[in-house]
Every structure is written in structure tokens, then in C-alpha cells.
Coordinates of C-alpha atoms and ligand atoms in Angstrom, one line a residue:
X27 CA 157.8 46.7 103.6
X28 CA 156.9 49.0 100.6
X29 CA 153.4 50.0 100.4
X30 CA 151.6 51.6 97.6
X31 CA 148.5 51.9 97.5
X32 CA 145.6 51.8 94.5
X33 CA 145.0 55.4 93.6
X34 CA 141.6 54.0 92.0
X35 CA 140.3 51.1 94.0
X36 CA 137.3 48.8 92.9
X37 CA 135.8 48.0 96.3
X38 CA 133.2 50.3 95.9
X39 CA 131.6 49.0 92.6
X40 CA 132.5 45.0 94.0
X41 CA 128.9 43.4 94.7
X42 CA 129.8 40.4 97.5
X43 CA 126.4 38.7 96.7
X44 CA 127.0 38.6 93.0
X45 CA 130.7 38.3 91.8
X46 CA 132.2 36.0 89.6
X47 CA 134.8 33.2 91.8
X48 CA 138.4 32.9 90.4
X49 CA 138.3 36.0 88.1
X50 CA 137.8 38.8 90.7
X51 CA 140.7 40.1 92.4
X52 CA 140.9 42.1 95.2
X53 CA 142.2 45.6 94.8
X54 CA 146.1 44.5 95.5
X55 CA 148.9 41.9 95.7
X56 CA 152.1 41.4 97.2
X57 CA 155.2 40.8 95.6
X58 CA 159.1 40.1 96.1
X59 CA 161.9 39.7 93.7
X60 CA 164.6 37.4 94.2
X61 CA 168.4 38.7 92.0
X62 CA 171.7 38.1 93.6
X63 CA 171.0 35.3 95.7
X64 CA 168.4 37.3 98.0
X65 CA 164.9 38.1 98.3
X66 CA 164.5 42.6 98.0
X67 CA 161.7 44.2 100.0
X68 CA 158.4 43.1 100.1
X69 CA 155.8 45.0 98.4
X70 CA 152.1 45.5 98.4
X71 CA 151.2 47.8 95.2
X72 CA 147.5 47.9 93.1
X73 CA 146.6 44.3 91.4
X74 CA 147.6 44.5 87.8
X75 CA 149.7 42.9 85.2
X76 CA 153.1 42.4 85.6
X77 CA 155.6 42.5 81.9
X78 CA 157.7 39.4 80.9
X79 CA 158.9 38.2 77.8
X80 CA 158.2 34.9 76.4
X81 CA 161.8 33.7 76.9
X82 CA 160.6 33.9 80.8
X83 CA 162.7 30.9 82.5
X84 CA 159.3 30.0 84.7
X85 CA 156.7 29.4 81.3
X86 CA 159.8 27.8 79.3
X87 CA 160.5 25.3 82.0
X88 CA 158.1 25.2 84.3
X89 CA 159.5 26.3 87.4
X90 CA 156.4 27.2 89.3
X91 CA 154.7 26.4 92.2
X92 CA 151.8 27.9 94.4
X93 CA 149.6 27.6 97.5
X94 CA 145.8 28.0 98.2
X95 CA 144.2 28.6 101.4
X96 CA 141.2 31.5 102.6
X97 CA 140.6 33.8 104.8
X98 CA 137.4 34.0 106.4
X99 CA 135.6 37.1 108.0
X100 CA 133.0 36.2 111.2
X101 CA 129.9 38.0 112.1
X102 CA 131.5 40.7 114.4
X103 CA 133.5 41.5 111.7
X104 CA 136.5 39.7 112.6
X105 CA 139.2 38.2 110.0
X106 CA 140.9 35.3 110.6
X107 CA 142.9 32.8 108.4
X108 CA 143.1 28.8 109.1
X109 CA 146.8 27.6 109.9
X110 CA 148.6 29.5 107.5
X111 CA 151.9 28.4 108.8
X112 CA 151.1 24.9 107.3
X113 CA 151.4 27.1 103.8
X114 CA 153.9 28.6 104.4
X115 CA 156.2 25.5 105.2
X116 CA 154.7 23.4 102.3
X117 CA 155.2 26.6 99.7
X118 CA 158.6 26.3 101.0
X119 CA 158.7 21.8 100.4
X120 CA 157.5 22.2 97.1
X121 CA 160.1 25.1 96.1
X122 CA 163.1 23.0 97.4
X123 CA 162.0 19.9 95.0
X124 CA 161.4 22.8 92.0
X125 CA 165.1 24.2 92.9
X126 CA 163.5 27.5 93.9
X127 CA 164.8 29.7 96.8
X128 CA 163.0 29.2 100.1
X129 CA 160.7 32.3 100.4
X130 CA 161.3 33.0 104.4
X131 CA 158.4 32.3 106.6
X132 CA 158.2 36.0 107.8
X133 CA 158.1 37.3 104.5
X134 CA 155.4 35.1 103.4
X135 CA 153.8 35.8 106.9
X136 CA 154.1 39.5 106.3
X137 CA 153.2 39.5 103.1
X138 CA 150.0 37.5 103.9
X139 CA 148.7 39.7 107.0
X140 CA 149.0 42.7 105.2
X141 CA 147.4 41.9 102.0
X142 CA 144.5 40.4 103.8
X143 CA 144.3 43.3 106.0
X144 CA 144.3 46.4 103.9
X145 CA 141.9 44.3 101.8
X146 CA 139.7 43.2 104.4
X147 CA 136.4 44.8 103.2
X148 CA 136.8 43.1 100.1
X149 CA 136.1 39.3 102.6
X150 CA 132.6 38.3 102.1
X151 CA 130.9 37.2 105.3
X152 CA 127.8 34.7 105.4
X153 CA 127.7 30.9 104.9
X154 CA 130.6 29.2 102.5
X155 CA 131.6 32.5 102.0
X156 CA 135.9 33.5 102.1
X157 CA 138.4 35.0 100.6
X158 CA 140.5 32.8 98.9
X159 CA 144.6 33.3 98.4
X160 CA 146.7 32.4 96.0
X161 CA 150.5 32.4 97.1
X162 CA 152.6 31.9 94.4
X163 CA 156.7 31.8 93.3
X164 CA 158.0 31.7 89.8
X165 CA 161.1 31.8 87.8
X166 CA 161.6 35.4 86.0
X167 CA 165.1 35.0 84.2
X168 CA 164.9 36.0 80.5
X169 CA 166.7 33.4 79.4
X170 CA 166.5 30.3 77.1
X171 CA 168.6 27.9 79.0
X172 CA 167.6 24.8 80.4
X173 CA 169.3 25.5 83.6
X174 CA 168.0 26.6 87.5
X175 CA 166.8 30.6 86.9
X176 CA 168.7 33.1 88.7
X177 CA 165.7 35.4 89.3
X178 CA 162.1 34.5 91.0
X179 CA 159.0 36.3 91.9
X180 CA 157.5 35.7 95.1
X181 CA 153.3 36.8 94.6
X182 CA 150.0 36.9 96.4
X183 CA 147.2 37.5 94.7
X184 CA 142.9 37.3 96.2
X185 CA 140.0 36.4 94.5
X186 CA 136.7 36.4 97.0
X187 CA 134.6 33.1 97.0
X188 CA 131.2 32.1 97.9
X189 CA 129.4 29.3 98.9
X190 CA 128.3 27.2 95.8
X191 CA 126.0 23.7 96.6
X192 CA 128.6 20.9 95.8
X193 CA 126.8 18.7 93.7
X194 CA 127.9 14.8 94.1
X195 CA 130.3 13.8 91.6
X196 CA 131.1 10.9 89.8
X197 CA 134.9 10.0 89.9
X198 CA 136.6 7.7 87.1
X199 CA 139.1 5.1 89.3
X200 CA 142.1 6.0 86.9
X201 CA 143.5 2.9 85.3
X202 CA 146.1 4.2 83.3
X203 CA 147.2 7.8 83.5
X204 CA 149.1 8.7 86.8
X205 CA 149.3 11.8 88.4
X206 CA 152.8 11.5 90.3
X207 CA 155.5 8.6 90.7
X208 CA 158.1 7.5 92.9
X209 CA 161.0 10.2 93.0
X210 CA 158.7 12.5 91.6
X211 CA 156.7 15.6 92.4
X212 CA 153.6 15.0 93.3
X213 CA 153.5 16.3 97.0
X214 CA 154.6 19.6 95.7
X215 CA 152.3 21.9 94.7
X216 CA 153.9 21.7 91.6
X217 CA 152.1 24.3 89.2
X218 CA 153.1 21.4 86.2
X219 CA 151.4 18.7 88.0
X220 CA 148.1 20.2 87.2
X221 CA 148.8 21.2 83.5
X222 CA 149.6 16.8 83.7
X223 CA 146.3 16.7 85.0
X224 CA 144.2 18.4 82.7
X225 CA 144.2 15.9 79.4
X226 CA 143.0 12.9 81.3
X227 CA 140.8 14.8 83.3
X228 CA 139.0 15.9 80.1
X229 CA 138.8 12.2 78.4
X230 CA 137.3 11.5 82.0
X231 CA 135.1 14.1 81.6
X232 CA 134.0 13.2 77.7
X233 CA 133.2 9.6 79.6
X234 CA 130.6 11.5 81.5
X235 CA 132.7 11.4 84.6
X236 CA 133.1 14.8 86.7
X237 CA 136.7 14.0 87.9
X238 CA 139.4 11.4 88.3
X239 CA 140.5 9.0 91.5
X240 CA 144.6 8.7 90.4
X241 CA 145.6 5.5 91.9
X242 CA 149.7 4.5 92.0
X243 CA 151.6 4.9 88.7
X244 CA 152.9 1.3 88.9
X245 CA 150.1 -1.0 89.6
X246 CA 146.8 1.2 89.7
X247 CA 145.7 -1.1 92.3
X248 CA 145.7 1.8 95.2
X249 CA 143.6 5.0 95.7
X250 CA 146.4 7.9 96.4
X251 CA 144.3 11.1 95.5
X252 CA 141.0 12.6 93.8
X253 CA 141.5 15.1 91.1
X254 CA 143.3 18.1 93.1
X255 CA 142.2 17.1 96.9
X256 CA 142.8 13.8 98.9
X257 CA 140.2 11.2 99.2
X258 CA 138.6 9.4 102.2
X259 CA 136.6 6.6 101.9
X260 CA 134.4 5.1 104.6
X261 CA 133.2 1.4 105.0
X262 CA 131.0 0.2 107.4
X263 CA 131.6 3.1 110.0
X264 CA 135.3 3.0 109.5
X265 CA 137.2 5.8 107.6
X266 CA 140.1 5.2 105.5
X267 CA 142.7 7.3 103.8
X268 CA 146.0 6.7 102.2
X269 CA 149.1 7.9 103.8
X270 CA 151.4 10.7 102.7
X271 CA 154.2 10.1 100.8
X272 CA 156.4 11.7 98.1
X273 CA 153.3 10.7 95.7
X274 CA 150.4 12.3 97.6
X275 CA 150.0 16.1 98.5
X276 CA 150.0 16.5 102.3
X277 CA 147.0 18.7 102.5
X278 CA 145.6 20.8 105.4
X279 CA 142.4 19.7 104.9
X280 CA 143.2 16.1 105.4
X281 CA 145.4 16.7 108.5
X282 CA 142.6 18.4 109.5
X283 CA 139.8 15.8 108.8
X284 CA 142.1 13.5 110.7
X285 CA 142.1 15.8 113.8
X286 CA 138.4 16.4 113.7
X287 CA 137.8 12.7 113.4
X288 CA 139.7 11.4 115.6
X289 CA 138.1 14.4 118.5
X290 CA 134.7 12.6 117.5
X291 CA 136.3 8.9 118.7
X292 CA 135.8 7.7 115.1
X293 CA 137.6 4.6 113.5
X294 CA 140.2 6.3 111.5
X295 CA 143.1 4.0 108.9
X296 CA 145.3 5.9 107.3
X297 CA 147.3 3.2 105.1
X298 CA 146.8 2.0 101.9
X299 CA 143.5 2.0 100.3
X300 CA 143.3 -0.8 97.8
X301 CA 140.7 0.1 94.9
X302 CA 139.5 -3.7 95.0
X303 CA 138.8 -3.7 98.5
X304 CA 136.3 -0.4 98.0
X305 CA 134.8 -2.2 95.1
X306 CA 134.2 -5.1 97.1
X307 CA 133.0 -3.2 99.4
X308 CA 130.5 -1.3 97.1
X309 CA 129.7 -4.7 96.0
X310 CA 128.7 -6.5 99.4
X311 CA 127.0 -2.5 100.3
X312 CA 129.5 -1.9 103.2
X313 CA 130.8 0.9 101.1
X314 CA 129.3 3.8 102.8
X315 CA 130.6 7.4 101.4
X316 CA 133.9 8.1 99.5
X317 CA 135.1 12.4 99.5
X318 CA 137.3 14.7 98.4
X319 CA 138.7 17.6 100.6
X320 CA 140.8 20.3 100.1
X321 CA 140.4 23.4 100.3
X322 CA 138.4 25.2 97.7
X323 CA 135.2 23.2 98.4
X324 CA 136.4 21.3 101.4
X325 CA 134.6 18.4 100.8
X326 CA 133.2 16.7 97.5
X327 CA 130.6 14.0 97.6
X328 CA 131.3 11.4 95.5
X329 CA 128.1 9.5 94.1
X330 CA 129.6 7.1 91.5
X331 CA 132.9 5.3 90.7
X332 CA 133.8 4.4 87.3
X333 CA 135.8 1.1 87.6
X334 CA 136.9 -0.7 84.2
X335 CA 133.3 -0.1 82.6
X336 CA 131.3 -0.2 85.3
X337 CA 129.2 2.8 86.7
X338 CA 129.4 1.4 90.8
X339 CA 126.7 3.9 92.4
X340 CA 127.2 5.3 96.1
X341 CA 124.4 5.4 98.8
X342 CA 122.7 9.0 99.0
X343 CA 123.3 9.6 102.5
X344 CA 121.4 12.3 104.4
X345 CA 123.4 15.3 106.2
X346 CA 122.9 13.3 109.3
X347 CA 124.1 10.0 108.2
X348 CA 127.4 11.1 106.2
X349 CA 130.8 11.6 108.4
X350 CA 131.7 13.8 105.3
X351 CA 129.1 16.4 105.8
X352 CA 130.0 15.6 109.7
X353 CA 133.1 16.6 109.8
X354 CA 133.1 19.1 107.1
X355 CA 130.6 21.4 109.4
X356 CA 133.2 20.8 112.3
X357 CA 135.9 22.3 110.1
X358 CA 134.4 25.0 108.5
X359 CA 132.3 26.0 112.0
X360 CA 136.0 26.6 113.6
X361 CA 137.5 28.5 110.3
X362 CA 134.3 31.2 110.4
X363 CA 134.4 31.1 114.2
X364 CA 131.1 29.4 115.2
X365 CA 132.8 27.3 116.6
X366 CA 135.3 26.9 120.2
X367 CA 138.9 26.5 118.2
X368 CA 140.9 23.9 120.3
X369 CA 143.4 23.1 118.3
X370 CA 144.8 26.6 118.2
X371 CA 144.0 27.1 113.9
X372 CA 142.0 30.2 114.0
X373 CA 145.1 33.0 113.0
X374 CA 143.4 36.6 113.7
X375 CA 144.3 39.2 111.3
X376 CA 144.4 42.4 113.3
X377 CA 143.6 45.7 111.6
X378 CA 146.6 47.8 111.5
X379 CA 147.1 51.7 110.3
X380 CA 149.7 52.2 108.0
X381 CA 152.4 54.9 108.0
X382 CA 152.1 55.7 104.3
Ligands
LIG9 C1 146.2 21.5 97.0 C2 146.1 20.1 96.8 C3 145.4 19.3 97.8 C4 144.6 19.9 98.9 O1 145.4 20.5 99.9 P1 144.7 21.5 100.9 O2 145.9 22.0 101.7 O3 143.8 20.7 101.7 O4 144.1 22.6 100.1 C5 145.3 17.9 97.6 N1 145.9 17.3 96.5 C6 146.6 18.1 95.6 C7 147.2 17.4 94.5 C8 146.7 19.5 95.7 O5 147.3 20.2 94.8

């Protein structure tokens, strides 16, 4: 691995109790070229702006597509990221649907540890706080032809992130735009399935809404995600949440709400979640709490549903009452080590020294 580091680092002037989410970046980033049919070395050099011409294969086409997960720093100190190796395999199941070369697990690995580590002051530590981690890959080719590139860019790239209150949300049920289809993409992380997402987010939006529930392309009849995270919704005292499948993003949040849930002895169906069954159920007030989680806020309340034109409200629940708040404090308790880690996700980052 190639490392070069920033001859004029910003850590000094960054201020982790006031800093702007998504638009800071930590003082470096990793990259890796892919020519000739093989990934070169694996570098770690100053964030900063990388050239490409417009005729770039990967903003022509769209072949693009990225992770997110965090790193999280505990009071001792300690840095630790949460099951990374899920990221790495699903980086690697949405670049085989995008026709992009598998970036190998120990590069991404490597890649990851080192970042985090020769970064690691730049972590805020304290409630909600992280450093989130943008893995990405991209095709580079210069070249106008509507054809698989030839050259890719593996990157990683850090922006720190705090704790913001996640105000409940109202959530349109979607009823005619879809944001994946059978044979499609949508349990990539496909960077084109979010630009699909943004125009009937906004008329969601201009509705009054905060975000949409996509239901299946073909019928609308079934819940599959919310906006960018997967939904849960609990009735009565049992929690519900569509399976994965070639339409729904398998997210590590959601395998890990199942986990957590299931360790609590709660009722748990994961199956299909038929939008006239929760509006029944909102109807006849067994409809207790329907979330988000993923892993930017982990979990989103939800306090309406927009359903044809009706505005269905939720029950405010109190932190005690809601399995959401529940389980998201048993999640986020083990990624900031509060908490005893049984399931083995806690990945320590261990401070190396450099041979530069
Ligand atoms: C990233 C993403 C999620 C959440 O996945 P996590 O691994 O929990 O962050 C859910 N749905 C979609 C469409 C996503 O892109």
C-alpha cells in the first residue's frame, strides 16, 4: 500500500462540536485504479479532487455504485467499525449486477482500516456521534460508447457525523412511482437508483410529506422499502418486515434489528407486508409504530402515512413504549461499545505506525 500523506492537514482547525455533516471530509481517502483487467496498488494520499473529462464512462452511463457505514470512537478512546465485512460483500453484489470488477475483500479491508486509522482523531466521540464512510467504485474510461468501461476507480472517502434529534416523519404510501422491479437493481446499491428516487421524492415532498414508503412496481399493494432504509412496521406487539429479494436492499441495519429482536424474544414476521393490512390496522388502532432504519440515522419514526388522500396519523409513543427506540438503543449501545457485543460485530481498528 502507497501512502502519502497531507503535507497541510485540516484536523487542527476541524471543531467536532460544530461541523457541517456530509460536506466535511476528513484529511484523506483511499483509492485504487482498475486498467488491464487488474486492480494496481492501493493508495491513501490527501482528500482532494480527482480530474475526468465529461466523456467519463461512469457519469455517461451510470456505472456507479457505493456503500455507507461508520466508524465509531468509545470513551477510552477506542475505534471500532460495525460488521464491515457485510460491506464489503454487498459493494461487491451490487458491482456484479453494474458489470463492475469485484474490488477484493482485502483491498477494501485494507483500504478501510487504514483510512480510519491514520484519520482517527478526526472520529467524534459522545452520543450519535461517528464517522461516517463512503466506499465507492466508478467507471473512469474516457469514452463515449455504450459498452462495459474498461477502467474503474475504487474510493473511500469520510465525512464526521453527529447526533441530530430525528424528528417523526410523515411517509407518502407510494401509489405509482416504483423504486425497483423484478430483474432489476434495486438491492444494489446502485448510485442510479437514488437519482430514480429523487423526482418523486420531491412531488412527495411538495404534498407536505417528508419521504416516500415504495411499495411493489406491479401492484402497489405491498410495503418493500422507505425512502433509502427498510421499513418495519409493528401491530399489536408483533413486528413485521418484508423479505429481501432482488427488489429490496438487504441492509445491515435490518439484519441487525432482526438479531436484536429476536435476542429480546419479540414476535418477529418477515414476509410480505400488505399496505391494506397496516391501514386496517391504523384503522381498528392496532397499528402501533412503523420505522425506517439504515444506517445514517438508524432509525426514523414515522408519524403519519399518506394513503390515497388520506393523512392516517400514528400513536406518539414514549421512549419506553416504542420497540423502535428499543431496539435502536440496543444497536447503537453495542456499535459505541456500551454495550457486551455478543454477536461478534464490534471490528476494532488498531492504531498502527507507518513506515513512511
Ligand atoms: C443503503 C440502503 C439501505 C440501508 O442499508 P444499511 O446497510 O442498513 O445502511 C436500505 N435501502 C436502500 C435502498 C439503501 O440504499
Amino acid at each position: 500500500m502507497i501512502i502519502q500523506k497531507s503535507s497541510n492537514p485540516r484536523i487542527s482547525s476541524f471543531d467536532p462540536t460544530s461541523f457541517s455533516f456530509g460536506n466535511t471530509f476528513i484529511d484523506h481517502m483511499i483509492i485504487c485504479e482498475y486498467n488491464n483487467g487488474k486492480w494496481g496498488d492501493l493508495q491513501l494520499v490527501p482528500y482532494g479532487p480527482i480530474g475526468f473529462t465529461p466523456a467519463m464512462m461512469g457519469v455517461n452511463y451510470g456505472q456507479a455504485c457505493f456503500e455507507g457505514m461508520k466508524a465509531y470512537k468509545d470513551k477510552d478512546g477506542k475505534v471500532f467499525l460495525f460488521r464491515p465485512e457485510k460491506n464489503a460483500e454487498r459493494i461487491n453484489k451490487s458491482a456484479k449486477r453494474l458489470a463492475i470488477p469485484e474490488i477484493p475483500k482485502e483491498i477494501f479491508m485494507e483500504g478501510l482500516k487504514t483510512l480510519v486509522d491514520i484519520d482517527r482523531d478526526w472520529i467524534p466521540h459522545g452520543e450519535g456521534m461517528s464517522l461516517y464512510i463512503r466506499p465507492l467504485l466508478f467507471a473512469t474510461e474516457e469514452a463515449l460508447k455504450a459498452r462495459v468501461s474498461e477502467k474503474y476507480l475504487f474510493a473511500i472517502v469520510a465525512t464526521p457525523a453527529k447526533s441530530y434529534y430525528a424528528a417523526p416523519v410523515s411517509v407518502k404510501i407510494s401509489d405509482h412511482y416504483s423504486r425497483s422491479a423484478n430483474g432489476g437493481v434495486g438491492f444494489a446499491k446502485a448510485a442510479g437508483n437514488y437519482a430514480a428516487s429523487f423526482y418523486p421524492t420531491q412531488l412527495a415532498i411538495e404534498e407536505g410529506y417528508d419521504q416516500i414508503i415504495w411499495t411493489d412496481d406491479s401492484t402497489h399493494e405491498y410495503f418493500e422499502e422507505s425512502g433509502t432504509m427498510n421499513v418495519f412496521v409493528r401491530i399489536n406487539d408483533t413486528i413485521y418486515t418484508p423479505k429481501t429479494s432482488e427488489k429490496i436492499l438487504d441492509g445491515v441495519t435490518r439484519d441487525s434489528f432482526l438479531q436484536l429482536a429476536k435476542r429480546r424474544n419479540l414476535e418477529v414476521v418477515v414476509g410480505d407486508v400488505k399496505v391494506s393490512d397496516v391501514i386496517a390496522a391504523q384503522r381498528n388502532e392496532t397499528l402501533k409504530e412503523v420505522w425506517g432504519v439504515g444506517t445514517a440515522v438508524v432509525t426514523s419514526i414515522f408519524e403519519a402515512l399518506g394513503y390515497n388522500d388520506e393523512h392516517l396519523l400514528l400513536p406518539k409513543l414514549s421512549e419506553e413504549e416504542s420497540f423502535a427506540a428499543m431496539l435502536k438503543k440496543d444497536l447503537t449501545d453495542i456499535q459505541t461499545n456500551q454495550a457486551e457485543d455478543p454477536f461478534g460485530w464490534r471490528v476494532l481498528v488498531e492504531e498502527q505506525v507507518y513506515d513512511l
